Amino acid sequence: MAASLIRLHFHDCFVNGCDGSILLDGDGSEKEGAGNKNSARGFDVIDTIKTAVENECAGVVSCADILAIAARDSVLLSGGRSWRVLVGRRDGLVPNKTGADNLPAPFESHSVITTNGGDGNKTTALDRNSTDLFDNHYFKNLIAGKGLLSSDQILFSGDAAANTTKSLVESYNNNQTLFLVDFVKAMIKMGNISPLTGSDGEIRKNCRVVNS
């Protein structure tokens, strides 16, 4: 579940920014986007957290902030490093299924490549050797030619990899500390993508629907 919660935060932030829009049900839901349908999970966990938070301090903590904090805690509880999560994000009012159909490809940025190391898949673990630990075995598997998805293996073996991502995969394979440090930097950067603040958006009472 840890990898799934990290993935929810990732897929939320790269569509409309970190606004919790991936959690919305209904027409045009991002859950139905190509990058999420039949693969994104953990929504029930976020619901449980939101209910507990609302019972203690209603209308204070947004669903977007819960996603960010849940991702951080998932990394920490799996053996990765912690970081300070800036809070104050507000929740978006509309989903963007088109954006969810066009999530960034692995080659598009250093941050995307780094966060791939912590991503997860609904039906199988992408890290063969340490499925419950947050470490650099994802990159070791790529070098061994054991990436379970072609979209992962191309980071090391693809035609474009030699001039783009291969050296980074090799660096993370050889230096787990470098990967862990870079992952934290990437998560902080990603968590700051276009947050709604001030009077923009809202703080949802239920993460699945906008307030009435």
PDB file of C-alpha atoms in Angstrom:
ATOM      1  CA  MET A   1       0.000   0.000   0.000  1.00  0.00           C
ATOM      2  CA  ALA A   2       2.905   2.382   0.661  1.00  0.00           C
ATOM      3  CA  ALA A   3       3.872   2.495  -3.019  1.00  0.00           C
ATOM      4  CA  SER A   4       0.235   3.032  -3.988  1.00  0.00           C
ATOM      5  CA  LEU A   5      -0.082   6.082  -1.722  1.00  0.00           C
ATOM      6  CA  ILE A   6       3.133   7.549  -3.133  1.00  0.00           C
ATOM      7  CA  ARG A   7       1.752   6.942  -6.615  1.00  0.00           C
ATOM      8  CA  LEU A   8      -1.522   8.721  -5.795  1.00  0.00           C
ATOM      9  CA  HIS A   9       0.404  11.835  -4.783  1.00  0.00           C
ATOM     10  CA  PHE A  10       2.539  11.614  -7.931  1.00  0.00           C
ATOM     11  CA  HIS A  11      -0.459  11.223 -10.240  1.00  0.00           C
ATOM     12  CA  ASP A  12      -2.341  13.995  -8.455  1.00  0.00           C
ATOM     13  CA  CYS A  13       0.450  16.564  -8.698  1.00  0.00           C
ATOM     14  CA  PHE A  14       1.193  16.010 -12.385  1.00  0.00           C
ATOM     15  CA  VAL A  15      -2.426  16.799 -13.323  1.00  0.00           C
ATOM     16  CA  ASN A  16      -3.570  20.339 -12.418  1.00  0.00           C
ATOM     17  CA  GLY A  17      -0.976  20.494  -9.637  1.00  0.00           C
ATOM     18  CA  CYS A  18      -1.263  19.080  -6.113  1.00  0.00           C
ATOM     19  CA  ASP A  19      -4.957  19.737  -5.562  1.00  0.00           C
ATOM     20  CA  GLY A  20      -6.423  16.362  -4.599  1.00  0.00           C
ATOM     21  CA  SER A  21      -8.363  16.187  -7.865  1.00  0.00           C
ATOM     22  CA  ILE A  22      -7.382  12.538  -8.391  1.00  0.00           C
ATOM     23  CA  LEU A  23      -9.649  11.657  -5.458  1.00  0.00           C
ATOM     24  CA  LEU A  24     -12.855  13.016  -7.012  1.00  0.00           C
ATOM     25  CA  ASP A  25     -15.535  10.601  -8.210  1.00  0.00           C
ATOM     26  CA  GLY A  26     -18.062  11.316 -10.966  1.00  0.00           C
ATOM     27  CA  ASP A  27     -18.049  12.372 -14.609  1.00  0.00           C
ATOM     28  CA  GLY A  28     -14.603  13.107 -16.007  1.00  0.00           C
ATOM     29  CA  SER A  29     -12.892  11.591 -12.974  1.00  0.00           C
ATOM     30  CA  GLU A  30      -9.110  11.334 -13.163  1.00  0.00           C
ATOM     31  CA  LYS A  31      -9.548   7.829 -11.783  1.00  0.00           C
ATOM     32  CA  GLU A  32     -10.787   6.882 -15.255  1.00  0.00           C
ATOM     33  CA  GLY A  33      -7.733   8.358 -16.988  1.00  0.00           C
ATOM     34  CA  ALA A  34      -5.367   6.068 -18.871  1.00  0.00           C
ATOM     35  CA  GLY A  35      -2.681   6.458 -16.224  1.00  0.00           C
ATOM     36  CA  ASN A  36      -4.993   5.522 -13.354  1.00  0.00           C
ATOM     37  CA  LYS A  37      -7.838   3.250 -14.464  1.00  0.00           C
ATOM     38  CA  ASN A  38      -7.570  -0.239 -12.977  1.00  0.00           C
ATOM     39  CA  SER A  39      -4.221   0.628 -11.406  1.00  0.00           C
ATOM     40  CA  ALA A  40      -4.528   3.518  -8.949  1.00  0.00           C
ATOM     41  CA  ARG A  41      -5.539   2.409  -5.470  1.00  0.00           C
ATOM     42  CA  GLY A  42      -5.402   3.569  -1.865  1.00  0.00           C
ATOM     43  CA  PHE A  43      -8.490   5.760  -2.090  1.00  0.00           C
ATOM     44  CA  ASP A  44     -10.090   3.950   0.846  1.00  0.00           C
ATOM     45  CA  VAL A  45      -7.004   4.634   2.969  1.00  0.00           C
ATOM     46  CA  ILE A  46      -7.239   8.353   2.211  1.00  0.00           C
ATOM     47  CA  ASP A  47     -10.960   8.228   3.055  1.00  0.00           C
ATOM     48  CA  THR A  48     -10.186   6.675   6.441  1.00  0.00           C
ATOM     49  CA  ILE A  49      -7.542   9.299   7.208  1.00  0.00           C
ATOM     50  CA  LYS A  50      -9.837  12.121   6.129  1.00  0.00           C
ATOM     51  CA  THR A  51     -12.668  10.867   8.354  1.00  0.00           C
ATOM     52  CA  ALA A  52     -10.353  10.675  11.363  1.00  0.00           C
ATOM     53  CA  VAL A  53      -8.966  14.156  10.688  1.00  0.00           C
ATOM     54  CA  GLU A  54     -12.423  15.671  10.211  1.00  0.00           C
ATOM     55  CA  ASN A  55     -13.535  14.182  13.527  1.00  0.00           C
ATOM     56  CA  GLU A  56     -10.691  16.012  15.270  1.00  0.00           C
ATOM     57  CA  CYS A  57     -10.522  19.295  13.360  1.00  0.00           C
ATOM     58  CA  ALA A  58     -13.228  19.688  10.733  1.00  0.00           C
ATOM     59  CA  GLY A  59     -12.526  21.886   7.736  1.00  0.00           C
ATOM     60  CA  VAL A  60      -8.833  22.398   8.474  1.00  0.00           C
ATOM     61  CA  VAL A  61      -6.776  19.787   6.588  1.00  0.00           C
ATOM     62  CA  SER A  62      -7.278  19.435   2.836  1.00  0.00           C
ATOM     63  CA  CYS A  63      -7.337  16.182   0.911  1.00  0.00           C
ATOM     64  CA  ALA A  64      -4.357  17.451  -1.098  1.00  0.00           C
ATOM     65  CA  ASP A  65      -2.333  17.862   2.103  1.00  0.00           C
ATOM     66  CA  ILE A  66      -3.387  14.406   3.275  1.00  0.00           C
ATOM     67  CA  LEU A  67      -2.044  12.932   0.019  1.00  0.00           C
ATOM     68  CA  ALA A  68       1.285  14.730   0.490  1.00  0.00           C
ATOM     69  CA  ILE A  69       1.657  13.670   4.122  1.00  0.00           C
ATOM     70  CA  ALA A  70       0.567  10.084   3.413  1.00  0.00           C
ATOM     71  CA  ALA A  71       3.197   9.826   0.663  1.00  0.00           C
ATOM     72  CA  ARG A  72       5.921  11.137   2.993  1.00  0.00           C
ATOM     73  CA  ASP A  73       4.933   8.772   5.800  1.00  0.00           C
ATOM     74  CA  SER A  74       4.761   5.837   3.371  1.00  0.00           C
ATOM     75  CA  VAL A  75       8.355   6.479   2.323  1.00  0.00           C
ATOM     76  CA  LEU A  76       9.507   6.801   5.936  1.00  0.00           C
ATOM     77  CA  LEU A  77       7.708   3.670   7.152  1.00  0.00           C
ATOM     78  CA  SER A  78       9.222   1.693   4.254  1.00  0.00           C
ATOM     79  CA  GLY A  79      12.763   2.632   5.229  1.00  0.00           C
ATOM     80  CA  GLY A  80      13.268   5.823   3.233  1.00  0.00           C
ATOM     81  CA  ARG A  81      14.041   9.308   4.466  1.00  0.00           C
ATOM     82  CA  SER A  82      11.616  11.824   5.897  1.00  0.00           C
ATOM     83  CA  TRP A  83      11.139  15.463   4.907  1.00  0.00           C
ATOM     84  CA  ARG A  84       9.130  18.451   6.043  1.00  0.00           C
ATOM     85  CA  VAL A  85       5.858  18.667   4.139  1.00  0.00           C
ATOM     86  CA  LEU A  86       4.671  22.206   3.581  1.00  0.00           C
ATOM     87  CA  VAL A  87       0.929  22.336   4.208  1.00  0.00           C
ATOM     88  CA  GLY A  88      -1.803  24.768   3.249  1.00  0.00           C
ATOM     89  CA  ARG A  89      -2.819  23.298  -0.103  1.00  0.00           C
ATOM     90  CA  ARG A  90      -6.504  23.563  -0.931  1.00  0.00           C
ATOM     91  CA  ASP A  91      -8.578  21.089  -2.890  1.00  0.00           C
ATOM     92  CA  GLY A  92      -9.503  21.514  -6.540  1.00  0.00           C
ATOM     93  CA  LEU A  93     -13.114  21.754  -7.644  1.00  0.00           C
ATOM     94  CA  VAL A  94     -12.931  19.875 -10.942  1.00  0.00           C
ATOM     95  CA  PRO A  95     -11.039  16.798 -12.164  1.00  0.00           C
ATOM     96  CA  ASN A  96      -9.024  16.705 -15.379  1.00  0.00           C
ATOM     97  CA  LYS A  97      -9.346  13.316 -17.065  1.00  0.00           C
ATOM     98  CA  THR A  98      -7.532  14.574 -20.167  1.00  0.00           C
ATOM     99  CA  GLY A  99      -4.539  15.416 -18.030  1.00  0.00           C
ATOM    100  CA  ALA A 100      -4.701  11.976 -16.416  1.00  0.00           C
ATOM    101  CA  ASP A 101      -4.606  10.482 -19.925  1.00  0.00           C
ATOM    102  CA  ASN A 102      -1.316  12.267 -20.559  1.00  0.00           C
ATOM    103  CA  LEU A 103       0.862  11.798 -17.502  1.00  0.00           C
ATOM    104  CA  PRO A 104       4.575  12.571 -18.068  1.00  0.00           C
ATOM    105  CA  ALA A 105       6.717   9.927 -19.722  1.00  0.00           C
ATOM    106  CA  PRO A 106       9.753   8.532 -17.865  1.00  0.00           C
ATOM    107  CA  PHE A 107      12.246  10.542 -19.951  1.00  0.00           C
ATOM    108  CA  GLU A 108      10.655  13.955 -19.360  1.00  0.00           C
ATOM    109  CA  SER A 109      12.584  15.060 -16.275  1.00  0.00           C
ATOM    110  CA  HIS A 110      15.136  14.063 -13.653  1.00  0.00           C
ATOM    111  CA  SER A 111      12.397  14.273 -11.004  1.00  0.00           C
ATOM    112  CA  VAL A 112      10.111  11.875 -12.888  1.00  0.00           C
ATOM    113  CA  ILE A 113      12.920   9.326 -13.250  1.00  0.00           C
ATOM    114  CA  THR A 114      13.781   9.611  -9.563  1.00  0.00           C
ATOM    115  CA  THR A 115      10.198   9.244  -8.357  1.00  0.00           C
ATOM    116  CA  ASN A 116       9.784   6.197 -10.630  1.00  0.00           C
ATOM    117  CA  GLY A 117      11.981   4.414  -8.099  1.00  0.00           C
ATOM    118  CA  GLY A 118       9.211   4.760  -5.543  1.00  0.00           C
ATOM    119  CA  ASP A 119       6.230   4.178  -7.823  1.00  0.00           C
ATOM    120  CA  GLY A 120       4.027   1.100  -7.546  1.00  0.00           C
ATOM    121  CA  ASN A 121       1.643  -0.978  -9.631  1.00  0.00           C
ATOM    122  CA  LYS A 122      -1.716  -2.362  -8.542  1.00  0.00           C
ATOM    123  CA  THR A 123      -1.199  -5.967  -9.497  1.00  0.00           C
ATOM    124  CA  THR A 124       2.510  -6.614  -9.039  1.00  0.00           C
ATOM    125  CA  ALA A 125       5.529  -5.175  -7.293  1.00  0.00           C
ATOM    126  CA  LEU A 126       7.901  -3.406  -9.675  1.00  0.00           C
ATOM    127  CA  ASP A 127      10.837  -4.174  -7.362  1.00  0.00           C
ATOM    128  CA  ARG A 128      11.491  -7.929  -7.406  1.00  0.00           C
ATOM    129  CA  ASN A 129      13.944  -8.083  -4.512  1.00  0.00           C
ATOM    130  CA  SER A 130      12.626  -5.756  -1.807  1.00  0.00           C
ATOM    131  CA  THR A 131       8.924  -5.228  -2.333  1.00  0.00           C
ATOM    132  CA  ASP A 132       8.312  -3.862   1.172  1.00  0.00           C
ATOM    133  CA  LEU A 133      11.434  -1.722   1.483  1.00  0.00           C
ATOM    134  CA  PHE A 134      12.232   1.683   0.055  1.00  0.00           C
ATOM    135  CA  ASP A 135      15.651   1.229  -1.539  1.00  0.00           C
ATOM    136  CA  ASN A 136      17.465   1.268  -4.882  1.00  0.00           C
ATOM    137  CA  HIS A 137      16.664  -2.288  -6.026  1.00  0.00           C
ATOM    138  CA  TYR A 138      14.334  -0.889  -8.686  1.00  0.00           C
ATOM    139  CA  PHE A 139      17.433   0.420 -10.497  1.00  0.00           C
ATOM    140  CA  LYS A 140      19.409  -2.764  -9.870  1.00  0.00           C
ATOM    141  CA  ASN A 141      16.619  -4.699 -11.573  1.00  0.00           C
ATOM    142  CA  LEU A 142      16.758  -2.401 -14.606  1.00  0.00           C
ATOM    143  CA  ILE A 143      20.495  -2.970 -15.011  1.00  0.00           C
ATOM    144  CA  ALA A 144      19.915  -6.725 -14.725  1.00  0.00           C
ATOM    145  CA  GLY A 145      17.299  -6.481 -17.481  1.00  0.00           C
ATOM    146  CA  LYS A 146      14.523  -7.415 -15.058  1.00  0.00           C
ATOM    147  CA  GLY A 147      12.291  -4.365 -15.257  1.00  0.00           C
ATOM    148  CA  LEU A 148       8.752  -5.748 -15.167  1.00  0.00           C
ATOM    149  CA  LEU A 149       7.289  -3.049 -17.403  1.00  0.00           C
ATOM    150  CA  SER A 150       8.751  -1.966 -20.732  1.00  0.00           C
ATOM    151  CA  SER A 151       8.176   1.658 -19.712  1.00  0.00           C
ATOM    152  CA  ASP A 152      10.591   1.057 -16.831  1.00  0.00           C
ATOM    153  CA  GLN A 153      13.204  -1.008 -18.662  1.00  0.00           C
ATOM    154  CA  ILE A 154      13.636   1.629 -21.382  1.00  0.00           C
ATOM    155  CA  LEU A 155      15.167   3.918 -18.765  1.00  0.00           C
ATOM    156  CA  PHE A 156      18.264   1.727 -19.018  1.00  0.00           C
ATOM    157  CA  SER A 157      17.934  -0.326 -22.190  1.00  0.00           C
ATOM    158  CA  GLY A 158      15.937   1.869 -24.559  1.00  0.00           C
ATOM    159  CA  ASP A 159      17.437   3.434 -27.680  1.00  0.00           C
ATOM    160  CA  ALA A 160      17.347   6.910 -26.151  1.00  0.00           C
ATOM    161  CA  ALA A 161      18.626   5.844 -22.727  1.00  0.00           C
ATOM    162  CA  ALA A 162      22.331   6.187 -23.556  1.00  0.00           C
ATOM    163  CA  ASN A 163      21.996   9.942 -23.953  1.00  0.00           C
ATOM    164  CA  THR A 164      19.313  10.526 -21.344  1.00  0.00           C
ATOM    165  CA  THR A 165      18.606   8.252 -18.397  1.00  0.00           C
ATOM    166  CA  LYS A 166      21.109   5.377 -18.429  1.00  0.00           C
ATOM    167  CA  SER A 167      23.766   7.253 -16.457  1.00  0.00           C
ATOM    168  CA  LEU A 168      21.235   8.224 -13.800  1.00  0.00           C
ATOM    169  CA  VAL A 169      20.060   4.617 -13.426  1.00  0.00           C
ATOM    170  CA  GLU A 170      23.698   3.565 -13.033  1.00  0.00           C
ATOM    171  CA  SER A 171      24.326   6.261 -10.428  1.00  0.00           C
ATOM    172  CA  TYR A 172      21.339   5.189  -8.342  1.00  0.00           C
ATOM    173  CA  ASN A 173      22.321   1.530  -8.696  1.00  0.00           C
ATOM    174  CA  ASN A 174      25.786   2.288  -7.341  1.00  0.00           C
ATOM    175  CA  ASN A 175      24.781   4.763  -4.643  1.00  0.00           C
ATOM    176  CA  GLN A 176      21.600   4.134  -2.667  1.00  0.00           C
ATOM    177  CA  THR A 177      22.195   7.231  -0.523  1.00  0.00           C
ATOM    178  CA  LEU A 178      22.237   9.395  -3.643  1.00  0.00           C
ATOM    179  CA  PHE A 179      18.902   7.927  -4.712  1.00  0.00           C
ATOM    180  CA  LEU A 180      17.314   8.469  -1.291  1.00  0.00           C
ATOM    181  CA  VAL A 181      18.528  12.077  -1.128  1.00  0.00           C
ATOM    182  CA  ASP A 182      17.460  12.848  -4.698  1.00  0.00           C
ATOM    183  CA  PHE A 183      14.090  11.202  -4.112  1.00  0.00           C
ATOM    184  CA  VAL A 184      13.360  13.529  -1.199  1.00  0.00           C
ATOM    185  CA  LYS A 185      14.358  16.543  -3.300  1.00  0.00           C
ATOM    186  CA  ALA A 186      12.106  15.364  -6.128  1.00  0.00           C
ATOM    187  CA  MET A 187       9.157  14.791  -3.794  1.00  0.00           C
ATOM    188  CA  ILE A 188       9.499  18.257  -2.263  1.00  0.00           C
ATOM    189  CA  LYS A 189       9.685  19.807  -5.726  1.00  0.00           C
ATOM    190  CA  MET A 190       6.720  17.790  -6.958  1.00  0.00           C
ATOM    191  CA  GLY A 191       4.670  18.613  -3.867  1.00  0.00           C
ATOM    192  CA  ASN A 192       4.985  22.299  -4.704  1.00  0.00           C
ATOM    193  CA  ILE A 193       3.523  22.042  -8.215  1.00  0.00           C
ATOM    194  CA  SER A 194       0.763  24.646  -8.604  1.00  0.00           C
ATOM    195  CA  PRO A 195      -0.917  24.312  -5.197  1.00  0.00           C
ATOM    196  CA  LEU A 196      -4.218  26.093  -4.631  1.00  0.00           C
ATOM    197  CA  THR A 197      -3.964  28.534  -1.730  1.00  0.00           C
ATOM    198  CA  GLY A 198      -5.828  31.454  -0.200  1.00  0.00           C
ATOM    199  CA  SER A 199      -9.401  31.594  -1.446  1.00  0.00           C
ATOM    200  CA  ASP A 200      -8.795  29.264  -4.416  1.00  0.00           C
ATOM    201  CA  GLY A 201     -10.420  25.854  -4.232  1.00  0.00           C
ATOM    202  CA  GLU A 202     -11.803  24.575  -0.951  1.00  0.00           C
ATOM    203  CA  ILE A 203     -11.162  22.155   1.884  1.00  0.00           C
ATOM    204  CA  ARG A 204     -13.377  19.208   1.057  1.00  0.00           C
ATOM    205  CA  LYS A 205     -15.422  17.513   3.735  1.00  0.00           C
ATOM    206  CA  ASN A 206     -15.316  14.297   1.713  1.00  0.00           C
ATOM    207  CA  CYS A 207     -12.340  13.730  -0.579  1.00  0.00           C
ATOM    208  CA  ARG A 208     -14.523  12.066  -3.228  1.00  0.00           C
ATOM    209  CA  VAL A 209     -16.903  14.990  -3.823  1.00  0.00           C
ATOM    210  CA  VAL A 210     -16.776  18.780  -3.786  1.00  0.00           C
ATOM    211  CA  ASN A 211     -18.633  20.531  -0.994  1.00  0.00           C
ATOM    212  CA  SER A 212     -22.276  21.316  -1.693  1.00  0.00           C
TER     213      SER A 212
END
